[in-house]
PDB file of C-alpha atoms in Angstrom:
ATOM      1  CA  UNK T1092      -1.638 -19.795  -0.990  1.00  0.00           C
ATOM      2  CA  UNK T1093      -2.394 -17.908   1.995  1.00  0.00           C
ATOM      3  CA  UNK T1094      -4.027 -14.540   2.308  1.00  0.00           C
ATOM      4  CA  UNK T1095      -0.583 -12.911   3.479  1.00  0.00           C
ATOM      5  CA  UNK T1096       1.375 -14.409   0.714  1.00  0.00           C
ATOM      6  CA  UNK T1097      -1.694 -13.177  -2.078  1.00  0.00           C
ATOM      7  CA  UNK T1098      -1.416  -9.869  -0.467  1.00  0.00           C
ATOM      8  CA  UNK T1099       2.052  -9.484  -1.038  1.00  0.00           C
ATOM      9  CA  UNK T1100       2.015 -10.621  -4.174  1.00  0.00           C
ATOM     10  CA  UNK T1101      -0.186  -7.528  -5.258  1.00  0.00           C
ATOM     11  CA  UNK T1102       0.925  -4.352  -7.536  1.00  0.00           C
ATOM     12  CA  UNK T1103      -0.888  -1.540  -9.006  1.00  0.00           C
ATOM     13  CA  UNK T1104       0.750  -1.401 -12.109  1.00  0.00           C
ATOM     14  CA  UNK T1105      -0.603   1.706 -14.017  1.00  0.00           C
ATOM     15  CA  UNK T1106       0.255   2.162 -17.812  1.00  0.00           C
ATOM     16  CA  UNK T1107       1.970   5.563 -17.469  1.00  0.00           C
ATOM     17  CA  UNK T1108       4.917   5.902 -15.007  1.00  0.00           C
ATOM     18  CA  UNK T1109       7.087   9.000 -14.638  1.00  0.00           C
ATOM     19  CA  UNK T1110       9.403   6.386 -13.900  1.00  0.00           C
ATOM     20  CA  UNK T1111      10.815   2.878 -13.316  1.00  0.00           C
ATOM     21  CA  UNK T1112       9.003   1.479 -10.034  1.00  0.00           C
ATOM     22  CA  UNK T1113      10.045  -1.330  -8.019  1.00  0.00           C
ATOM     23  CA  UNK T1114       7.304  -3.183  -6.652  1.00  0.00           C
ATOM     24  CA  UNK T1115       7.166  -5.240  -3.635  1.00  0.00           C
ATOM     25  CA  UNK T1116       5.774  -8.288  -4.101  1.00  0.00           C
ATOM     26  CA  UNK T1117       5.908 -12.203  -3.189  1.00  0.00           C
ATOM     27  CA  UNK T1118       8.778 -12.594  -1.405  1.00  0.00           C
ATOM     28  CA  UNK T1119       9.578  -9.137  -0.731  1.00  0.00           C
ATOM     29  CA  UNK T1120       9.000  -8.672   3.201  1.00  0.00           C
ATOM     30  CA  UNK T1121      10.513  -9.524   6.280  1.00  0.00           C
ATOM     31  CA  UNK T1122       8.980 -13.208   5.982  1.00  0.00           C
ATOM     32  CA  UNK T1123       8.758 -15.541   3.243  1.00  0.00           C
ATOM     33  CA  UNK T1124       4.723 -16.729   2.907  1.00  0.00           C
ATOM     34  CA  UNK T1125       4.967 -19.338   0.282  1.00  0.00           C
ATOM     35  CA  UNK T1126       7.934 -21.622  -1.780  1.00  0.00           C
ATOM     36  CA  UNK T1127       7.369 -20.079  -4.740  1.00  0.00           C
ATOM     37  CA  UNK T1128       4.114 -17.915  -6.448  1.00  0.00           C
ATOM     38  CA  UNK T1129       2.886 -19.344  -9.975  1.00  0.00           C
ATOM     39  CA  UNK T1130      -0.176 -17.198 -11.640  1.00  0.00           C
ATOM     40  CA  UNK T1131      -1.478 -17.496 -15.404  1.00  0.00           C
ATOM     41  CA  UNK T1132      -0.564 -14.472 -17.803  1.00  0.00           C
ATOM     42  CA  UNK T1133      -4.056 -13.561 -17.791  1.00  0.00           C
ATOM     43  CA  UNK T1134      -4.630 -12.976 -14.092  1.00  0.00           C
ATOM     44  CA  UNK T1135      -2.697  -9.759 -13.937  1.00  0.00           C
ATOM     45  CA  UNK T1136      -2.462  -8.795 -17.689  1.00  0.00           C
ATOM     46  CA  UNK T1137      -5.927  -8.799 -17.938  1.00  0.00           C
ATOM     47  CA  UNK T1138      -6.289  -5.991 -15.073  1.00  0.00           C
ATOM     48  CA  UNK T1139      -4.052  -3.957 -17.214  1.00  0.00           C
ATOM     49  CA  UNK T1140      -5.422  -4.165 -20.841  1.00  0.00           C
ATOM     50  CA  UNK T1141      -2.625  -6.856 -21.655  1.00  0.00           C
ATOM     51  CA  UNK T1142       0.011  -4.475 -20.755  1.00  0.00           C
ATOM     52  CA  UNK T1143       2.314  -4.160 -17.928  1.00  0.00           C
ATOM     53  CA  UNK T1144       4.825  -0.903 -17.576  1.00  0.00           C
ATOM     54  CA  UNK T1145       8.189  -0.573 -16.611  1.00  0.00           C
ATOM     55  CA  UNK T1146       9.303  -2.118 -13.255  1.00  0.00           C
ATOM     56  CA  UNK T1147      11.551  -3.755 -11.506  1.00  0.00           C
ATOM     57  CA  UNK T1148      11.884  -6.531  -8.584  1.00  0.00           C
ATOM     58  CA  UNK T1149      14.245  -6.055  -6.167  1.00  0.00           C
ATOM     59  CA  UNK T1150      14.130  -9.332  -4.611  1.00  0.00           C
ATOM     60  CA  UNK T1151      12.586 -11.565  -7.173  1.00  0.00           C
ATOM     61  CA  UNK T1152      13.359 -13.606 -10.021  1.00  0.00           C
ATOM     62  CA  UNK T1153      11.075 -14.204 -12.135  1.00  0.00           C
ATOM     63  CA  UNK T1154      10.677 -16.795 -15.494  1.00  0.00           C
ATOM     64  CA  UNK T1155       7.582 -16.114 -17.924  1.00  0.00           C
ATOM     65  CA  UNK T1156       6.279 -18.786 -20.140  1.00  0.00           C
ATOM     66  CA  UNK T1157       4.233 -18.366 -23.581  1.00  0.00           C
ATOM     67  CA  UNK T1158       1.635 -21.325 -24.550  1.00  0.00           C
ATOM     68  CA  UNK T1159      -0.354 -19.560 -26.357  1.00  0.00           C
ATOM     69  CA  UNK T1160      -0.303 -16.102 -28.165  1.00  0.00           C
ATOM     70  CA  UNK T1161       2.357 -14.042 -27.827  1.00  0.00           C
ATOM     71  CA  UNK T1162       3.723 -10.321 -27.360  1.00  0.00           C
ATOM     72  CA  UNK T1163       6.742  -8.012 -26.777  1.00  0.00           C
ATOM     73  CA  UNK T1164       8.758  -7.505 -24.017  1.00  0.00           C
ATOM     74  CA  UNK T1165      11.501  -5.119 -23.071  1.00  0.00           C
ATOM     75  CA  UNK T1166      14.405  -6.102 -20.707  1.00  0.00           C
ATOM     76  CA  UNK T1167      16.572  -3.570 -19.837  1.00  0.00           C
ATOM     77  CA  UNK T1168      15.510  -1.059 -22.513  1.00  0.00           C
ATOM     78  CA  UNK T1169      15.775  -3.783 -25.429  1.00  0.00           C
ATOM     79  CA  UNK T1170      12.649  -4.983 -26.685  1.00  0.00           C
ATOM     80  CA  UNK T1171      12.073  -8.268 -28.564  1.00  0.00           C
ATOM     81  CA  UNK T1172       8.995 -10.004 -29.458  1.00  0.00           C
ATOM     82  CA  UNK T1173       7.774 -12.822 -27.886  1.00  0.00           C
ATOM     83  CA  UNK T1174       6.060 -15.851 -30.683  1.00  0.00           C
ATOM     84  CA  UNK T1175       4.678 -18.956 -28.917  1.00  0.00           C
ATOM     85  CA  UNK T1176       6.620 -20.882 -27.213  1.00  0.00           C
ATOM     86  CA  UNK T1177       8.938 -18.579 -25.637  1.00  0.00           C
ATOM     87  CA  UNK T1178      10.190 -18.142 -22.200  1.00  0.00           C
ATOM     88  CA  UNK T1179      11.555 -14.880 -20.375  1.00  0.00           C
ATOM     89  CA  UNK T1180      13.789 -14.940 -17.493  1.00  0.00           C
ATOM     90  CA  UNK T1181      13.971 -12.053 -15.216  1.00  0.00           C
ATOM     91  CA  UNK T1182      16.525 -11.786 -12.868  1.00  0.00           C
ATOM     92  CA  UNK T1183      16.298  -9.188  -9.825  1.00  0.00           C
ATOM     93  CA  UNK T1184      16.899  -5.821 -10.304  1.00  0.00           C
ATOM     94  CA  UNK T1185      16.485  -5.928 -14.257  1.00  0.00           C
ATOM     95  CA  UNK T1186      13.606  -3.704 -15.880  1.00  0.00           C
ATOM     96  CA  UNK T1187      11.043  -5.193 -17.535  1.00  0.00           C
ATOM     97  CA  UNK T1188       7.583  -4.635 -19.449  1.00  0.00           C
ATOM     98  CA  UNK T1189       5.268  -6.677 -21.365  1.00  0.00           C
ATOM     99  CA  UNK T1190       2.641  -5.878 -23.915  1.00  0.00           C
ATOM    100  CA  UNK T1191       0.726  -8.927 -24.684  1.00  0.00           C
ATOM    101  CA  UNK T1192      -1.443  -9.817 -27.428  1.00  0.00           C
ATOM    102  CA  UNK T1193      -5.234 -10.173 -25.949  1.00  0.00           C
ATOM    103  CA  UNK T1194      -6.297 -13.775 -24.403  1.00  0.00           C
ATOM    104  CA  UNK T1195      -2.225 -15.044 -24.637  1.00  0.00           C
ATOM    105  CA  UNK T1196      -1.919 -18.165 -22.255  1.00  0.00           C
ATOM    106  CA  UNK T1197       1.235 -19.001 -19.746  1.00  0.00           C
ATOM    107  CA  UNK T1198       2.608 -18.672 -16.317  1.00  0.00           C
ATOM    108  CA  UNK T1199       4.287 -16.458 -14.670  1.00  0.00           C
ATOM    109  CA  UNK T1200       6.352 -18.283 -11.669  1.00  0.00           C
ATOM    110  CA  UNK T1201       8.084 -15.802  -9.486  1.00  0.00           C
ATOM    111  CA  UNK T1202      11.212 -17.364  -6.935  1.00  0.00           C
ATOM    112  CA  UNK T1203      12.690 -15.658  -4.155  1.00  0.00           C
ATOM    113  CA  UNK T1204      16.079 -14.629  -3.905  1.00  0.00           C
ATOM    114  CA  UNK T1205      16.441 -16.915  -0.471  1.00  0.00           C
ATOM    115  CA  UNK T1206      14.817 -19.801  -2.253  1.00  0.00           C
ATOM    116  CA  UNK T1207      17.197 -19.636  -5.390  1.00  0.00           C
ATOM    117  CA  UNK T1208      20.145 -19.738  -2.528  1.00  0.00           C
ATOM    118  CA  UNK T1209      19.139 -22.474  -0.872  1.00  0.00           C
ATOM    119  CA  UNK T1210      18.585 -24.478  -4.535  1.00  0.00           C
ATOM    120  CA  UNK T1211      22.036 -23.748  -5.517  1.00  0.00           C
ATOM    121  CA  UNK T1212      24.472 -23.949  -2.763  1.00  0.00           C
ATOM    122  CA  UNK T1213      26.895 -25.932  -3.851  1.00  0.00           C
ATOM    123  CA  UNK T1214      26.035 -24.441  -7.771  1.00  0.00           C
ATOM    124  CA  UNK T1215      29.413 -22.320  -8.028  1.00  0.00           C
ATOM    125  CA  UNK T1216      28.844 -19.136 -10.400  1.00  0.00           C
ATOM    126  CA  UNK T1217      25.131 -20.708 -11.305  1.00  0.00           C
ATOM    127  CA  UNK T1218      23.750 -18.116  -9.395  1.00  0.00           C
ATOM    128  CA  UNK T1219      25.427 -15.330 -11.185  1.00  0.00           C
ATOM    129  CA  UNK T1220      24.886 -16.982 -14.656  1.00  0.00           C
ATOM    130  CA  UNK T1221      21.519 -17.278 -14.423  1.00  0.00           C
ATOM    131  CA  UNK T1222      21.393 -13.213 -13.783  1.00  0.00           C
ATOM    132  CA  UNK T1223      20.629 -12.569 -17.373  1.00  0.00           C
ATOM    133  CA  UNK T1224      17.586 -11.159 -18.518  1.00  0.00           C
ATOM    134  CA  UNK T1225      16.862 -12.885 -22.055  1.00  0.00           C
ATOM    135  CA  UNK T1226      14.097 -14.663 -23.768  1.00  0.00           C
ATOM    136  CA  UNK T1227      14.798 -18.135 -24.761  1.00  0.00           C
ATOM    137  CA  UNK T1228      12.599 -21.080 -26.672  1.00  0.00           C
ATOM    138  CA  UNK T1229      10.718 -23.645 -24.453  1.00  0.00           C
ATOM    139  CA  UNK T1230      10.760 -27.328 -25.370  1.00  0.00           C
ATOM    140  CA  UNK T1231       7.615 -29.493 -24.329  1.00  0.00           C
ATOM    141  CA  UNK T1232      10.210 -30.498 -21.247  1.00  0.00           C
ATOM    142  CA  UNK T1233      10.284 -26.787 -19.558  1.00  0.00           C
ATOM    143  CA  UNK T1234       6.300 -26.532 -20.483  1.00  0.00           C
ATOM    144  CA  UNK T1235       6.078 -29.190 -19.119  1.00  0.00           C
ATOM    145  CA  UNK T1236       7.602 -28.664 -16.238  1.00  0.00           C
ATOM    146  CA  UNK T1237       6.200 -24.643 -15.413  1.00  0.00           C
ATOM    147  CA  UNK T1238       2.493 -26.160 -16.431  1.00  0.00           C
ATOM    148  CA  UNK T1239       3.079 -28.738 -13.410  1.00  0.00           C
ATOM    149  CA  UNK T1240       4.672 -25.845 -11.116  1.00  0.00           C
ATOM    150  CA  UNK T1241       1.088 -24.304 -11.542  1.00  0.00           C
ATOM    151  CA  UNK T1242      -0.347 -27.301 -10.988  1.00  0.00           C
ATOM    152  CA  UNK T1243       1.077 -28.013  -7.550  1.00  0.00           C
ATOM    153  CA  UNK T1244       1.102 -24.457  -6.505  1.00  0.00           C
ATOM    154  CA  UNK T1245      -2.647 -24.195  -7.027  1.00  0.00           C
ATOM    155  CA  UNK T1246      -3.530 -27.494  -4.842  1.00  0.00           C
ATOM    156  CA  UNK T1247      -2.396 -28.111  -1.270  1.00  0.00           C
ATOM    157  CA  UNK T1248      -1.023 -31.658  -1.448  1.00  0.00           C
ATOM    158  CA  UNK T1249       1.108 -33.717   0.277  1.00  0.00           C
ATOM    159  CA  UNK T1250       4.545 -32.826   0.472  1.00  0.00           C
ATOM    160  CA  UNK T1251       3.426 -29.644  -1.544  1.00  0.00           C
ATOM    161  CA  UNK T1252       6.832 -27.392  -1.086  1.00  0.00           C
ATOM    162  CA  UNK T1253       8.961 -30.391  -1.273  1.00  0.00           C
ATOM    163  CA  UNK T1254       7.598 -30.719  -4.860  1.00  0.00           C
ATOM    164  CA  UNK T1255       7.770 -27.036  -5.558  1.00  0.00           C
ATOM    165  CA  UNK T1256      11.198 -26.894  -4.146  1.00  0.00           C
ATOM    166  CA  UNK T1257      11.872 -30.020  -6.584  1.00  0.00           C
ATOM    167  CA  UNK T1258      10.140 -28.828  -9.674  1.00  0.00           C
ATOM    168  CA  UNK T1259      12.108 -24.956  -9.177  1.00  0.00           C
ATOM    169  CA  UNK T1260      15.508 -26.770  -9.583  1.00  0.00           C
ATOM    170  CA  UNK T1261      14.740 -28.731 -12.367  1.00  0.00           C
ATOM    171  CA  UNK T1262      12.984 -25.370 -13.964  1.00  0.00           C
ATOM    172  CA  UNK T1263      16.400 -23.216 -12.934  1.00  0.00           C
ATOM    173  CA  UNK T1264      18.380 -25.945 -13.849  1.00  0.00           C
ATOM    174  CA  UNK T1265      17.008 -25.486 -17.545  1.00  0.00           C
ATOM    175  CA  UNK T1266      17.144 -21.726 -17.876  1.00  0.00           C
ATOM    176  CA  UNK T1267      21.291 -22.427 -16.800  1.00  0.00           C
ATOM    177  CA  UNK T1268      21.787 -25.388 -19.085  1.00  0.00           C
ATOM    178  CA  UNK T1269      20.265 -22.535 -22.338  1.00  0.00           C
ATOM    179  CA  UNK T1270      22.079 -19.994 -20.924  1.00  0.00           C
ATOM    180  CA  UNK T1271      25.696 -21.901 -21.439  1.00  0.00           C
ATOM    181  CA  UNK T1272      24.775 -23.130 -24.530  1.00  0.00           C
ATOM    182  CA  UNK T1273      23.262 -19.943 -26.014  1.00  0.00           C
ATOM    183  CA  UNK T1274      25.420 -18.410 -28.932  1.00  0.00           C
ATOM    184  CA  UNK T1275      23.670 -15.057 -28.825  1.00  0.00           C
ATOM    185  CA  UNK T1276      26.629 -12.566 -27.598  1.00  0.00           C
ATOM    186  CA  UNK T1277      23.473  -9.755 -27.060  1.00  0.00           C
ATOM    187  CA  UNK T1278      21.144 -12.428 -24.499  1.00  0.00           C
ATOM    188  CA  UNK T1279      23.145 -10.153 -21.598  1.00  0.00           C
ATOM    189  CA  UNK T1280      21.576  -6.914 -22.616  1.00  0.00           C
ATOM    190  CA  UNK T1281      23.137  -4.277 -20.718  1.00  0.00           C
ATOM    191  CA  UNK T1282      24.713  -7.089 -18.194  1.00  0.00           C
ATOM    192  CA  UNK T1283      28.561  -5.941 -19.014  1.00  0.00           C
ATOM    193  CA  UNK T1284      31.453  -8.506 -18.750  1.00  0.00           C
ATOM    194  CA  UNK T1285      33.090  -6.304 -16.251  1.00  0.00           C
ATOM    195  CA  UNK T1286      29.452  -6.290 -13.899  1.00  0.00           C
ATOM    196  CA  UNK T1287      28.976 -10.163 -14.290  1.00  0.00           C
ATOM    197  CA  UNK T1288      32.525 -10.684 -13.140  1.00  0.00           C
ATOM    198  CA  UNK T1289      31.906  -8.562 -10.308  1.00  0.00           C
ATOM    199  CA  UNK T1290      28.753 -10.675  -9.296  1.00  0.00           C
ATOM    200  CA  UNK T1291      31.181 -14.104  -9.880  1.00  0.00           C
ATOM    201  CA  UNK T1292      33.542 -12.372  -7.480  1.00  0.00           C
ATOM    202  CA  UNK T1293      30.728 -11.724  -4.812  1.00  0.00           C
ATOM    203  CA  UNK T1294      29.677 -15.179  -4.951  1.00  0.00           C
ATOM    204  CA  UNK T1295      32.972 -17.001  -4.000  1.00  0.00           C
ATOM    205  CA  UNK T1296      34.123 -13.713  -1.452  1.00  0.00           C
ATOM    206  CA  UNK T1297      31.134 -12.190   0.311  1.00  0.00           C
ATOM    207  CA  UNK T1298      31.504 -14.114   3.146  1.00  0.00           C
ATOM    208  CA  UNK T1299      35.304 -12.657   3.113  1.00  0.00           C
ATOM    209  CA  UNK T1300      33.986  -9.434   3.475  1.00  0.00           C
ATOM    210  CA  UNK T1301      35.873  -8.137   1.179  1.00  0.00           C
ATOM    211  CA  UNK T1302      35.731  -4.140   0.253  1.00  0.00           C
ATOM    212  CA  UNK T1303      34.667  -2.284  -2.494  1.00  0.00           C
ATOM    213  CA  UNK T1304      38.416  -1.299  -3.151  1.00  0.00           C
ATOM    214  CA  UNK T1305      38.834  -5.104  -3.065  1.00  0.00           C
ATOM    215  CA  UNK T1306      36.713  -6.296  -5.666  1.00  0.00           C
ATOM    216  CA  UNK T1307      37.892  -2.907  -8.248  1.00  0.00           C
ATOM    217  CA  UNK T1308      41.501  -4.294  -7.840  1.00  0.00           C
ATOM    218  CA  UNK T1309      40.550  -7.468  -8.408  1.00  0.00           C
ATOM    219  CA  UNK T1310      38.322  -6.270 -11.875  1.00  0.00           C
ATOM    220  CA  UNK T1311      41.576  -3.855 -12.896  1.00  0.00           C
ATOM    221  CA  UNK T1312      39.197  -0.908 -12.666  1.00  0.00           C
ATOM    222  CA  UNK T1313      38.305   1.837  -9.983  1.00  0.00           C
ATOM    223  CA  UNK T1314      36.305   1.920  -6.730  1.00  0.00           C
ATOM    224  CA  UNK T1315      34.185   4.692  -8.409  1.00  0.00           C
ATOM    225  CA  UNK T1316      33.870   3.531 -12.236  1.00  0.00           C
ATOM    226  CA  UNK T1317      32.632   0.088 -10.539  1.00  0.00           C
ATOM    227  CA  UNK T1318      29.932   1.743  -8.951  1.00  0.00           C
ATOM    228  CA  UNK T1319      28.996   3.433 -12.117  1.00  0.00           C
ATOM    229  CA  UNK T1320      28.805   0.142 -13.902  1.00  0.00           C
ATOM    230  CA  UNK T1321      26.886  -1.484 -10.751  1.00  0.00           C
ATOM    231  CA  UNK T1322      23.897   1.684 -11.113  1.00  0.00           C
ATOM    232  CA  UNK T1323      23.362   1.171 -14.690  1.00  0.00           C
ATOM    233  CA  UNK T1324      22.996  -2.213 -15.244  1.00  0.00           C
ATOM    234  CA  UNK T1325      21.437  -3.198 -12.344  1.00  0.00           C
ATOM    235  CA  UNK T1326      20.305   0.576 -10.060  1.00  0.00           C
ATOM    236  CA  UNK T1327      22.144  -0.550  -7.150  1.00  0.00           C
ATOM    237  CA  UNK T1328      25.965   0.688  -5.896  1.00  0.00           C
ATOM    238  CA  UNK T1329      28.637  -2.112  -5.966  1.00  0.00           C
ATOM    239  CA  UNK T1330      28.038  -2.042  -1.846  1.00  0.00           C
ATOM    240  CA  UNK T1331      24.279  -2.312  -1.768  1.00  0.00           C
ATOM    241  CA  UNK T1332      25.529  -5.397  -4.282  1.00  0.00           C
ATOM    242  CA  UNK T1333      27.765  -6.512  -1.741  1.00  0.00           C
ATOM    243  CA  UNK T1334      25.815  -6.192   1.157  1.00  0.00           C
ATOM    244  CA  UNK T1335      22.591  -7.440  -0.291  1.00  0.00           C
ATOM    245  CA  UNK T1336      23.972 -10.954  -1.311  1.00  0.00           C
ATOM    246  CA  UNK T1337      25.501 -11.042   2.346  1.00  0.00           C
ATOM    247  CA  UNK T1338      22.066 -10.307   4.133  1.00  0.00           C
ATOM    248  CA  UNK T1339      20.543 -13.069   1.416  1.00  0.00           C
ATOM    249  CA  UNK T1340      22.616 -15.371   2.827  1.00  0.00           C
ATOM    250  CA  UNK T1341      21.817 -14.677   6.268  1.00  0.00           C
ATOM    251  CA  UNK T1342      17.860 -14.318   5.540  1.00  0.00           C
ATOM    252  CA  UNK T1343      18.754 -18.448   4.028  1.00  0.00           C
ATOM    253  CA  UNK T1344      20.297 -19.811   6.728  1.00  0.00           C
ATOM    254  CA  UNK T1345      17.723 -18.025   9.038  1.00  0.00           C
ATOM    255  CA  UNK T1346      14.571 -19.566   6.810  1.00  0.00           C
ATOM    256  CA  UNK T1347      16.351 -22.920   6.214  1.00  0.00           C
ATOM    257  CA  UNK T1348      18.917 -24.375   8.740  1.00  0.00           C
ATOM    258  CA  UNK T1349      18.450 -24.821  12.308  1.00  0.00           C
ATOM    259  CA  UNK T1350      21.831 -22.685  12.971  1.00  0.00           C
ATOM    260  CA  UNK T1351      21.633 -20.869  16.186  1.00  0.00           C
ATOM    261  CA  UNK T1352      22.175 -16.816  15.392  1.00  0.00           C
ATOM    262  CA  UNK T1353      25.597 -16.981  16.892  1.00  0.00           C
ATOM    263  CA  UNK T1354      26.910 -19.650  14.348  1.00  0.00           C
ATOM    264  CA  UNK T1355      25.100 -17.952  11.373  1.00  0.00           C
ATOM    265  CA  UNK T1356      26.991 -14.596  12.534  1.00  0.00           C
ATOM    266  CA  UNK T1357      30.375 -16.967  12.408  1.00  0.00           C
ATOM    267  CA  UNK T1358      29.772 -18.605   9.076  1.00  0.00           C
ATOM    268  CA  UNK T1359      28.874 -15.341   7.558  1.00  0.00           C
ATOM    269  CA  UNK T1360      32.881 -14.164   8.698  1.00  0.00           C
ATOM    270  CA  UNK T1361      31.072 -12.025  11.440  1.00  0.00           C
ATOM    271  CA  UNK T1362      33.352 -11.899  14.448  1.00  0.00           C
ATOM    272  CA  UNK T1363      30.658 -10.004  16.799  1.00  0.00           C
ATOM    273  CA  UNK T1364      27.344 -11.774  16.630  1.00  0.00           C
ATOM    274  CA  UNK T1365      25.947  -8.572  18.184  1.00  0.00           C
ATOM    275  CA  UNK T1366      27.302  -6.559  15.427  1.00  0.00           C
ATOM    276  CA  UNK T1367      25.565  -9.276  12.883  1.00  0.00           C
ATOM    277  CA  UNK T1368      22.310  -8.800  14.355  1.00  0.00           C
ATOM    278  CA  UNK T1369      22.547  -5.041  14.189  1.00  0.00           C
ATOM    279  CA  UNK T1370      23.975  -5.040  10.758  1.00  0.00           C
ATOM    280  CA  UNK T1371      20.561  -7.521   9.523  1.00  0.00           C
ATOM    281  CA  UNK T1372      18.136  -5.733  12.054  1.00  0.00           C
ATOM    282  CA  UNK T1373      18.880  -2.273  10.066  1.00  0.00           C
ATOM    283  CA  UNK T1374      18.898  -4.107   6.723  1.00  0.00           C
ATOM    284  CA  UNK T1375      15.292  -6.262   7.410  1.00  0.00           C
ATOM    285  CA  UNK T1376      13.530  -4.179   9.861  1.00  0.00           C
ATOM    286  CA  UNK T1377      13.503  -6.361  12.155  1.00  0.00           C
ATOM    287  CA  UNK T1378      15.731  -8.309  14.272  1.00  0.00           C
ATOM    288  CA  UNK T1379      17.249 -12.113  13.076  1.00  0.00           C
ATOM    289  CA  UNK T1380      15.482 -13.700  15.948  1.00  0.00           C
ATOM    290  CA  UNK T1381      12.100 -12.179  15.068  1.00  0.00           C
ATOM    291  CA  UNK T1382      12.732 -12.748  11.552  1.00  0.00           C
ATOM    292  CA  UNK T1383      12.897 -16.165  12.425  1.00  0.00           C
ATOM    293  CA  UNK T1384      10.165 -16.400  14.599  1.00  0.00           C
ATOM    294  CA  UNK T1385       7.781 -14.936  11.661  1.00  0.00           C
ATOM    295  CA  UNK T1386       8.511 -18.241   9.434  1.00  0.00           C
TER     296      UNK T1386
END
């Protein structure tokens, strides 16, 4: 991996926070450095005694794989241990910590929100569904299939990011297929019905623009009580929610299709391609063009 994409990867987690932080990380700038980051358990747990506080990922997902060992982690304020054999998916946005017992073996693959967009256009309300933050058993398939994610991330073959690109779909693919069939009515955690509806509703309208007003009508509740839902499950308002999948979208097409600016503006439901570019230039930092230009 390059030295840009390592150095964004980096947080000082410290045991004892005064509060949740949210780390940026791989995948968390105004570029996108690798496909994908895979790392052993071990080569951050070990910098923090086997334990990792309370924090969150704003633009990450994240899935967590157990060979060997085991521990506890706590998603969303519910903790649940974690035998052998057990995988954790992470979703953006949802708190985590993990205490590990000493010398436990895994990976750690971390996706960015622009890569999972690009895997599943076409997916429906996959990306929604697979916002859950739960911990569900590994087969020898998904180990499988995360030990050969490290595998290709840590060598610099041949085709190297169509493989990665490849191996993430099968690995998300997985996570959605035990998600579905998943009888446990808790695996949501704090994830309300009302909230996961909401994010269904983004998916098939953002590019309608519609309102906040729009999507509370549509959910038979308030303007105001959806925010409230929005901040506590997930710390963001029902706009940042709205406006954050739209700028994902844009940040895809940007990293991933030859598009000219103009057209992305259009397909987005922008009538003012101006306009676009100011709305993404004061959500990025910088402007689509340059954003471009950085990939």
């Amino acid at each position: 991996m390059a030295e840009t994409g390592k150095n964004l990867y980096i947080s000082n987690m410290e045991k004892t926070l005064a509060h949740v932080q949210s780390y940026s990380l791989f995948g968390e700038s105004t570029h996108l450095p690798d496909v994908l980051h895979c790392e052993t358990i071990a080569d951050r747990s070990e910098l923090h005694d086997w334990e990792l506080a309370p924090h969150r990922h704003a633009r990450l997902h994240q899935v967590l794989l157990i060979a060997n060992g085991g521990g506890w982690a706590t998603l969303d304020g519910k903790t649940q241990a974690l035998p052998t054999g057990s995988l954790v998916n992470v979703p953006p946005e949802h708190v985590h910590s993990f205490r590990f017992e000493k010398d436990t073996r895994g990976w750690v693959t971390t996706l960015a929100d622009e890569l999972l967009d690009e895997l599943l256009v076409g997916g429906g309300t996959l990306r929604s569904e697979l916002d859950q933050a739960c911990v569900l058993s590994a087969d020898t398939f998904v180990t499988q299939t995360v030990h050969q994610i490290w595998l290709e991330f840590s060598a610099q073959e041949k085709a190297r990011a169509l493989v990665l690109r490849g191996l993430s779909g099968v690995l998300l693919g997985w996570v959605a297929r035990q998600l579905a069939q998943s009888t446990l009515a808790d695996a949501k955690f704090n994830d309300s019905e009302l909230v996961q509806r909401f994010k269904e509703l983004i998916e098939l309208n953002f590019k309608a623009h519609w309102s906040v007003s729009q999507y509370a009508k549509a959910l038979s509740i308030s303007p105001t009580h959806l925010s409230r839902l929005t901040r506590a499950a997930n710390g963001s308002s029902a706009l940042r929610m709205i406006e954050a999948r739209l700028m994902r979208e844009a940040r895809r097409n940007l990293a991933y299709t030859n598009l000219s600016i103009s057209s992305i503006a259009y397909t987005l439901g922008f009538t003012d391609p101006a306009y676009f570019s100011r709305v993404f230039t004061r959500d990025a930092g910088i402007s689509p063009k340059a954003f471009r230009a950085q990939i």
